[in-house]
Amino acid sequence: MEELKQRILNEGQVLSDSILKVDSFLNHQIDPTLMYHIGQEFARRFAGEKITKILTVESSGIAVALMTGLALNTPVVFAKKKKATTMDSEVYLGRVYSYTRRESVYIVVAKKYLSSKDRVLIIDDFLATGEAAQGMLQIVEQAGAELVGVGIAIEKAFQKGGKILRKKNIRVETLVEVNNLSSGHIEL
Amino acid sequence: MEELKQRILNEGQVLSDSILKVDSFLNHQIDPTLMYHIGQEFARRFAGEKITKILTVESSGIAVALMTGLALNTPVVFAKKKKATTMDSEVYLGRVYSYTRRESVYIVVAKKYLSSKDRVLIIDDFLATGEAAQGMLQIVEQAGAELVGVGIAIEKAFQKGGKILRKKNIRVETLVEVNNLSSGHIEL
């Protein structure tokens, strides 16, 4: 997606060989028009899939997921992060390991918002190690819902997340792949 | 706003005399089309105000703010919540007291995304005690930006937040006022 590519190249900041900061348009300041176009693009790619629910995780996935939901006329559910897990029969629970914090957080979705009748599209802003996506997969599985695919705005293709998902025969649609940051420059 | 009123009456759950749960369309599951209409309504009310930036706080303010930003063609900045405050010269800091958790959290915005040249509209999903709004006001003040007003989807008019803001001569635009929950029913 050319528009997103240009924004990444113009505004992205390389903080380390694995960290790309794009908080001027995606995850602190948000450009609503760019998000709208991203939503349109995901809707185009997943057209005809009869998606009934979009799943993302707070906070930075919400903008991308919401605009995809607008384009597909589909409700969006965002999983909420919890530090500790308490037994709760009303929620599905996914575990997400954070490499930066070296701890697991849990993400939860109320059972009433996801069921075995749903056809689910997972949407997120970034795919890197795939931990967040796998936490959401656990939730889709617990619901007995059908996973249509995973839509990612920016995939760090040099990290393992994309490989792990595709090995499971999951359809992963990435709008922009980042191939290398180790030179200090952004290589798409 | 009639559409939002009907959704609250049809789907809202009264959990106590001060807690109204609307997580089927606003803050866990989100209805993107309803959010789009809410954004259009805020844009209509604040038309001509030459807003340059919309400010909200993660997570549940993001959807409403994003659609308002889309309608006004304006970037959205969402303040991030932090448990502890560390000295950081790169951010503005607001303090938000949580009555439910009986502790303060801090909300931060990177200085580069808000300046004295900005005309800011604060948007949030709920206004109750006004703590979140006041934390955002602190951030707008630190930036030396001009506050145009505050747009709220649902105001719990029996709590003090709206009064506090209006006493400061801040323009508060509320789409739906909830006047009473103490009977176990939602009184608008």
Short mmCIF file of C-alpha atoms in Angstrom, two decimals:
data_model
loop_
_atom_site.label_atom_id
_atom_site.label_comp_id
_atom_site.label_asym_id
_atom_site.label_seq_id
_atom_site.Cartn_x
_atom_site.Cartn_y
_atom_site.Cartn_z
CA MET A 1 0.00 0.00 0.00
CA GLU A 2 1.85 2.98 -1.38
CA GLU A 3 0.37 5.66 0.88
CA LEU A 4 1.37 3.79 4.04
CA LYS A 5 4.83 3.01 2.60
CA GLN A 6 5.53 6.68 2.01
CA ARG A 7 4.42 7.64 5.51
CA ILE A 8 6.68 4.99 7.03
CA LEU A 9 9.65 6.12 4.95
CA ASN A 10 9.03 9.82 5.64
CA GLU A 11 8.10 9.70 9.31
CA GLY A 12 9.26 6.37 10.76
CA GLN A 13 12.10 6.43 13.27
CA VAL A 14 14.47 3.52 13.71
CA LEU A 15 15.12 3.18 17.45
CA SER A 16 17.05 -0.10 17.28
CA ASP A 17 17.53 -2.98 14.85
CA SER A 18 14.07 -4.25 15.76
CA ILE A 19 12.11 -1.15 16.81
CA LEU A 20 10.39 1.13 14.35
CA LYS A 21 8.50 4.08 15.79
CA VAL A 22 5.56 5.38 13.76
CA ASP A 23 3.77 7.30 16.45
CA SER A 24 3.19 10.39 14.30
CA PHE A 25 0.38 8.68 12.36
CA LEU A 26 -0.37 5.26 13.83
CA ASN A 27 0.00 4.67 17.54
CA HIS A 28 0.12 7.91 19.52
CA GLN A 29 -0.91 10.55 17.04
CA ILE A 30 -3.27 9.01 14.49
CA ASP A 31 -4.07 10.20 10.98
CA PRO A 32 -7.77 9.36 10.58
CA THR A 33 -7.77 9.67 6.78
CA LEU A 34 -4.85 7.27 6.45
CA MET A 35 -6.65 4.88 8.82
CA TYR A 36 -9.76 5.19 6.63
CA HIS A 37 -7.75 4.22 3.55
CA ILE A 38 -6.18 1.30 5.42
CA GLY A 39 -9.66 0.11 6.40
CA GLN A 40 -10.79 0.32 2.78
CA GLU A 41 -7.78 -1.71 1.67
CA PHE A 42 -8.40 -4.50 4.19
CA ALA A 43 -12.07 -4.54 3.18
CA ARG A 44 -11.05 -4.92 -0.46
CA ARG A 45 -8.67 -7.78 0.32
CA PHE A 46 -11.14 -9.67 2.50
CA ALA A 47 -14.25 -8.90 0.40
CA GLY A 48 -16.66 -11.80 0.03
CA GLU A 49 -15.41 -13.53 3.18
CA LYS A 50 -18.67 -12.85 5.03
CA ILE A 51 -16.84 -11.58 8.08
CA THR A 52 -19.12 -11.13 11.08
CA LYS A 53 -16.63 -9.82 13.62
CA ILE A 54 -13.31 -8.00 13.68
CA LEU A 55 -11.00 -8.72 16.59
CA THR A 56 -8.12 -6.55 17.74
CA VAL A 57 -6.35 -5.69 20.98
CA GLU A 58 -6.14 -2.37 22.80
CA SER A 59 -4.90 0.27 22.30
CA SER A 60 -3.04 0.71 19.06
CA GLY A 61 -5.04 -1.86 17.10
CA ILE A 62 -8.32 -0.05 17.63
CA ALA A 63 -7.96 2.65 14.97
CA VAL A 64 -7.07 0.24 12.16
CA ALA A 65 -9.71 -2.27 13.23
CA LEU A 66 -12.43 0.37 13.55
CA MET A 67 -11.92 1.67 10.02
CA THR A 68 -11.89 -1.89 8.67
CA GLY A 69 -15.15 -2.49 10.52
CA LEU A 70 -16.61 0.65 9.00
CA ALA A 71 -15.65 -0.49 5.52
CA LEU A 72 -16.97 -4.03 6.04
CA ASN A 73 -20.00 -2.92 8.08
CA THR A 74 -18.95 -5.27 10.86
CA PRO A 75 -18.71 -4.89 14.65
CA VAL A 76 -15.24 -4.59 16.15
CA VAL A 77 -14.26 -6.24 19.42
CA PHE A 78 -11.11 -5.13 21.15
CA ALA A 79 -9.49 -7.50 23.63
CA LYS A 80 -8.56 -5.84 26.90
CA LYS A 81 -5.20 -6.28 28.56
CA LYS A 82 -5.04 -7.57 32.12
CA LYS A 83 -1.95 -7.82 34.27
CA ALA A 84 -3.16 -10.71 36.37
CA THR A 85 -5.55 -13.47 35.46
CA THR A 86 -8.48 -14.18 37.72
CA MET A 87 -10.81 -17.06 36.96
CA ASP A 88 -13.77 -15.64 35.14
CA SER A 89 -16.22 -17.86 33.34
CA GLU A 90 -17.57 -14.90 31.36
CA VAL A 91 -14.46 -14.26 29.27
CA TYR A 92 -12.12 -15.89 26.79
CA LEU A 93 -8.51 -15.54 27.77
CA GLY A 94 -5.38 -15.23 25.62
CA ARG A 95 -1.82 -15.11 26.86
CA VAL A 96 0.60 -12.62 25.32
CA TYR A 97 4.27 -12.69 26.19
CA SER A 98 5.99 -9.33 26.02
CA TYR A 99 9.66 -9.57 25.06
CA THR A 100 10.29 -5.96 26.05
CA ARG A 101 8.76 -6.37 29.52
CA ARG A 102 9.75 -10.03 29.94
CA GLU A 103 6.36 -10.93 31.32
CA SER A 104 3.06 -12.29 30.13
CA VAL A 105 -0.06 -10.22 30.03
CA TYR A 106 -3.48 -11.64 29.46
CA ILE A 107 -6.00 -10.38 26.96
CA VAL A 108 -9.68 -10.99 27.50
CA VAL A 109 -12.87 -10.84 25.44
CA ALA A 110 -16.34 -11.18 26.93
CA LYS A 111 -17.89 -14.43 25.74
CA LYS A 112 -21.07 -12.73 24.63
CA TYR A 113 -19.20 -10.88 21.86
CA LEU A 114 -17.67 -13.88 20.11
CA SER A 115 -19.31 -17.24 19.35
CA SER A 116 -19.02 -20.34 17.22
CA LYS A 117 -21.23 -18.67 14.62
CA ASP A 118 -18.70 -15.90 13.98
CA ARG A 119 -16.34 -15.53 11.04
CA VAL A 120 -13.51 -13.51 12.50
CA LEU A 121 -10.92 -11.21 10.95
CA ILE A 122 -8.02 -10.35 13.28
CA ILE A 123 -6.61 -6.88 12.66
CA ASP A 124 -3.55 -5.28 14.23
CA ASP A 125 -1.21 -2.38 13.58
CA PHE A 126 2.02 -4.39 13.84
CA LEU A 127 3.14 -7.98 13.43
CA ALA A 128 6.58 -8.75 14.86
CA THR A 129 7.08 -11.82 17.06
CA GLY A 130 3.40 -12.65 16.67
CA GLU A 131 2.65 -12.83 20.36
CA ALA A 132 -0.40 -10.55 20.24
CA ALA A 133 -1.79 -12.36 17.20
CA GLN A 134 -1.35 -15.74 18.91
CA GLY A 135 -3.15 -14.46 22.01
CA MET A 136 -6.04 -13.45 19.76
CA LEU A 137 -5.94 -16.85 18.00
CA GLN A 138 -6.38 -18.52 21.38
CA ILE A 139 -9.48 -16.41 21.93
CA VAL A 140 -10.93 -17.27 18.50
CA GLU A 141 -10.29 -20.97 19.20
CA GLN A 142 -11.94 -20.83 22.62
CA ALA A 143 -14.98 -19.24 21.02
CA GLY A 144 -15.07 -22.00 18.40
CA ALA A 145 -15.29 -19.25 15.80
CA GLU A 146 -13.91 -19.50 12.29
CA LEU A 147 -10.80 -17.46 11.57
CA VAL A 148 -10.94 -15.87 8.12
CA GLY A 149 -7.50 -14.31 8.29
CA VAL A 150 -5.20 -11.78 9.84
CA GLY A 151 -4.77 -8.23 8.51
CA ILE A 152 -1.64 -6.34 9.53
CA ALA A 153 -0.74 -2.75 8.70
CA ILE A 154 3.03 -3.15 9.16
CA GLU A 155 4.82 -6.50 9.30
CA LYS A 156 8.38 -6.70 10.51
CA ALA A 157 9.19 -9.48 8.09
CA PHE A 158 12.58 -10.16 9.68
CA GLN A 159 10.86 -11.30 12.87
CA LYS A 160 9.13 -14.64 13.26
CA GLY A 161 5.45 -13.72 13.67
CA GLY A 162 4.44 -13.87 10.02
CA LYS A 163 6.16 -17.23 9.51
CA ILE A 164 4.47 -18.78 12.53
CA LEU A 165 1.01 -17.72 11.37
CA ARG A 166 1.51 -18.75 7.72
CA LYS A 167 2.83 -22.17 8.81
CA LYS A 168 -0.55 -22.69 10.45
CA ASN A 169 -2.12 -22.03 7.03
CA ILE A 170 -3.58 -18.76 8.23
CA ARG A 171 -4.13 -16.15 5.57
CA VAL A 172 -2.04 -13.13 6.55
CA GLU A 173 -2.51 -9.90 4.61
CA THR A 174 0.16 -7.31 5.28
CA LEU A 175 -0.04 -3.80 3.85
CA VAL A 176 3.65 -2.98 4.21
CA GLU A 177 6.56 -5.30 4.97
CA VAL A 178 9.61 -3.93 6.71
CA ASN A 179 12.56 -6.12 5.77
CA ASN A 180 15.45 -4.66 7.68
CA LEU A 181 16.18 -1.98 10.26
CA SER A 182 19.70 -3.06 11.23
CA SER A 183 21.43 -0.49 9.01
CA GLY A 184 19.65 2.28 10.90
CA HIS A 185 17.54 2.86 7.80
CA ILE A 186 14.12 1.54 6.99
CA GLU A 187 14.30 -1.10 4.26
CA LEU A 188 10.91 -2.06 2.84
CA MET B 1 -28.53 12.40 19.51
CA GLU B 2 -31.42 10.05 18.95
CA GLU B 3 -29.48 7.09 17.52
CA LEU B 4 -27.14 6.96 20.53
CA LYS B 5 -30.08 7.42 22.95
CA GLN B 6 -31.86 4.40 21.52
CA ARG B 7 -28.75 2.25 21.72
CA ILE B 8 -28.21 3.21 25.36
CA LEU B 9 -31.83 2.47 26.24
CA ASN B 10 -31.87 -0.82 24.34
CA GLU B 11 -28.45 -2.21 25.26
CA GLY B 12 -27.18 -0.35 28.33
CA GLN B 13 -26.89 -2.28 31.57
CA VAL B 14 -27.20 -0.61 34.95
CA LEU B 15 -24.59 -2.21 37.21
CA SER B 16 -25.00 0.16 40.16
CA ASP B 17 -26.45 3.60 40.83
CA SER B 18 -23.42 5.14 39.13
CA ILE B 19 -22.23 2.53 36.62
CA LEU B 20 -23.74 2.15 33.16
CA LYS B 21 -22.27 -0.54 30.95
CA VAL B 22 -22.46 0.04 27.20
CA ASP B 23 -19.82 -2.40 26.08
CA SER B 24 -21.93 -3.87 23.28
CA PHE B 25 -21.38 -0.81 21.07
CA LEU B 26 -18.93 1.61 22.71
CA ASN B 27 -16.13 0.28 24.86
CA HIS B 28 -15.50 -3.40 24.28
CA GLN B 29 -17.47 -4.23 21.20
CA ILE B 30 -17.69 -1.14 19.00
CA ASP B 31 -20.24 -0.33 16.31
CA PRO B 32 -18.19 1.49 13.67
CA THR B 33 -21.20 3.00 11.90
CA LEU B 34 -22.56 4.46 15.15
CA MET B 35 -19.08 5.85 15.88
CA TYR B 36 -19.04 7.38 12.39
CA HIS B 37 -22.34 9.12 13.06
CA ILE B 38 -21.07 10.35 16.44
CA GLY B 39 -18.00 11.77 14.73
CA GLN B 40 -20.21 13.56 12.19
CA GLU B 41 -22.30 15.04 14.99
CA PHE B 42 -19.28 16.40 16.89
CA ALA B 43 -17.93 17.82 13.63
CA ARG B 44 -21.25 19.59 13.05
CA ARG B 45 -21.30 21.04 16.55
CA PHE B 46 -17.71 22.26 16.45
CA ALA B 47 -17.73 23.36 12.79
CA GLY B 48 -15.89 26.61 12.10
CA GLU B 49 -13.74 26.30 15.23
CA LYS B 50 -10.57 25.68 13.17
CA ILE B 51 -9.60 22.74 15.32
CA THR B 52 -6.06 21.53 14.64
CA LYS B 53 -5.88 18.61 17.04
CA ILE B 54 -8.21 16.20 18.79
CA LEU B 55 -7.12 14.87 22.16
CA THR B 56 -8.44 11.76 23.89
CA VAL B 57 -7.18 9.08 26.25
CA GLU B 58 -6.71 5.36 25.63
CA SER B 59 -8.49 3.05 25.14
CA SER B 60 -12.19 3.71 24.99
CA GLY B 61 -11.89 7.32 23.81
CA ILE B 62 -10.04 6.34 20.66
CA ALA B 63 -12.99 5.20 18.53
CA VAL B 64 -15.07 8.32 19.14
CA ALA B 65 -12.08 10.64 18.71
CA LEU B 66 -10.93 8.93 15.53
CA MET B 67 -14.28 9.33 13.80
CA THR B 68 -14.45 12.97 14.89
CA GLY B 69 -10.97 13.45 13.45
CA LEU B 70 -12.09 11.85 10.21
CA ALA B 71 -15.07 14.20 9.96
CA LEU B 72 -12.99 17.29 10.83
CA ASN B 73 -9.93 16.17 8.82
CA THR B 74 -7.80 16.62 11.94
CA PRO B 75 -5.10 14.46 13.57
CA VAL B 76 -6.03 12.63 16.76
CA VAL B 77 -3.65 12.27 19.70
CA PHE B 78 -4.43 9.72 22.36
CA ALA B 79 -2.84 10.18 25.78
CA LYS B 80 -1.27 7.02 27.14
CA LYS B 81 -1.83 5.77 30.66
CA LYS B 82 1.16 5.16 32.91
CA LYS B 83 1.10 3.59 36.35
CA ALA B 84 4.16 5.39 37.66
CA THR B 85 5.53 8.75 36.69
CA THR B 86 9.16 9.04 35.73
CA MET B 87 10.66 12.42 34.94
CA ASP B 88 10.61 12.81 31.20
CA SER B 89 11.19 16.16 29.55
CA GLU B 90 9.70 14.91 26.29
CA VAL B 91 6.11 14.56 27.50
CA TYR B 92 3.24 16.50 29.00
CA LEU B 93 1.81 14.83 32.06
CA GLY B 94 -1.74 14.77 33.41
CA ARG B 95 -2.88 13.21 36.65
CA VAL B 96 -6.10 11.19 36.70
CA TYR B 97 -7.54 9.91 39.95
CA SER B 98 -9.52 6.70 39.65
CA TYR B 99 -12.33 6.44 42.19
CA THR B 100 -12.84 2.75 41.43
CA ARG B 101 -9.16 1.87 41.94
CA ARG B 102 -8.49 4.54 44.57
CA GLU B 103 -5.24 5.50 42.97
CA SER B 104 -3.89 8.04 40.53
CA VAL B 105 -2.67 7.12 37.10
CA TYR B 106 -0.77 9.46 34.86
CA ILE B 107 -1.55 10.18 31.26
CA VAL B 108 1.15 11.38 28.92
CA VAL B 109 1.37 13.02 25.50
CA ALA B 110 4.63 13.50 23.61
CA LYS B 111 5.40 17.20 23.41
CA LYS B 112 5.98 17.06 19.68
CA TYR B 113 2.28 16.29 19.08
CA LEU B 114 0.79 19.30 20.91
CA SER B 115 2.00 22.91 20.86
CA SER B 116 0.95 26.47 21.62
CA LYS B 117 -0.21 26.80 18.01
CA ASP B 118 -2.87 24.12 18.41
CA ARG B 119 -6.61 24.58 18.82
CA VAL B 120 -7.64 21.46 20.69
CA LEU B 121 -10.91 19.58 20.97
CA ILE B 122 -11.00 17.03 23.80
CA ILE B 123 -13.17 14.02 23.02
CA ASP B 124 -14.13 11.17 25.31
CA ASP B 125 -16.72 8.42 25.49
CA PHE B 126 -17.89 9.17 29.05
CA LEU B 127 -17.95 12.14 31.41
CA ALA B 128 -18.64 11.28 35.04
CA THR B 129 -16.47 12.72 37.81
CA GLY B 130 -14.42 14.53 35.17
CA GLU B 131 -11.07 13.15 36.26
CA ALA B 132 -9.98 12.04 32.79
CA ALA B 133 -11.06 15.35 31.26
CA GLN B 134 -9.15 17.31 33.88
CA GLY B 135 -6.03 15.25 33.24
CA MET B 136 -6.35 16.16 29.56
CA LEU B 137 -6.91 19.84 30.47
CA GLN B 138 -3.62 19.80 32.35
CA ILE B 139 -1.91 18.54 29.21
CA VAL B 140 -3.51 21.21 27.01
CA GLU B 141 -2.42 23.87 29.53
CA GLN B 142 1.15 22.57 29.65
CA ALA B 143 1.27 22.75 25.86
CA GLY B 144 0.01 26.32 25.95
CA ALA B 145 -2.58 25.26 23.40
CA GLU B 146 -6.04 26.74 23.08
CA LEU B 147 -8.93 24.57 24.23
CA VAL B 148 -11.91 24.85 21.90
CA GLY B 149 -14.17 22.58 23.90
CA VAL B 150 -14.94 19.13 25.18
CA GLY B 151 -17.10 16.63 23.30
CA ILE B 152 -18.61 13.76 25.27
CA ALA B 153 -20.67 10.89 23.94
CA ILE B 154 -22.40 10.06 27.24
CA GLU B 155 -22.49 12.37 30.25
CA LYS B 156 -23.58 11.09 33.61
CA ALA B 157 -25.22 14.38 34.49
CA PHE B 158 -25.79 13.34 38.11
CA GLN B 159 -22.04 13.27 38.68
CA LYS B 160 -19.90 16.36 39.08
CA GLY B 161 -17.65 16.32 35.98
CA GLY B 162 -19.87 18.40 33.69
CA LYS B 163 -20.43 21.06 36.37
CA ILE B 164 -16.71 21.40 37.08
CA LEU B 165 -15.86 21.90 33.42
CA ARG B 166 -18.73 24.35 32.71
CA LYS B 167 -17.78 26.41 35.79
CA LYS B 168 -14.43 26.94 34.11
CA ASN B 169 -16.33 28.36 31.13
CA ILE B 170 -15.37 25.40 29.00
CA ARG B 171 -17.78 24.56 26.22
CA VAL B 172 -18.99 21.02 26.84
CA GLU B 173 -21.02 19.29 24.15
CA THR B 174 -22.71 16.11 25.30
CA LEU B 175 -24.57 13.85 22.88
CA VAL B 176 -26.65 12.06 25.51
CA GLU B 177 -27.17 12.93 29.17
CA VAL B 178 -27.93 10.19 31.64
CA ASN B 179 -29.80 11.75 34.54
CA ASN B 180 -30.38 8.88 36.91
CA LEU B 181 -29.47 5.22 37.34
CA SER B 182 -30.49 4.79 40.98
CA SER B 183 -33.85 3.20 40.19
CA GLY B 184 -32.04 0.44 38.31
CA HIS B 185 -33.39 1.92 35.09
CA ILE B 186 -31.68 4.29 32.69
CA GLU B 187 -33.25 7.75 32.90
CA LEU B 188 -32.13 10.07 30.12
#
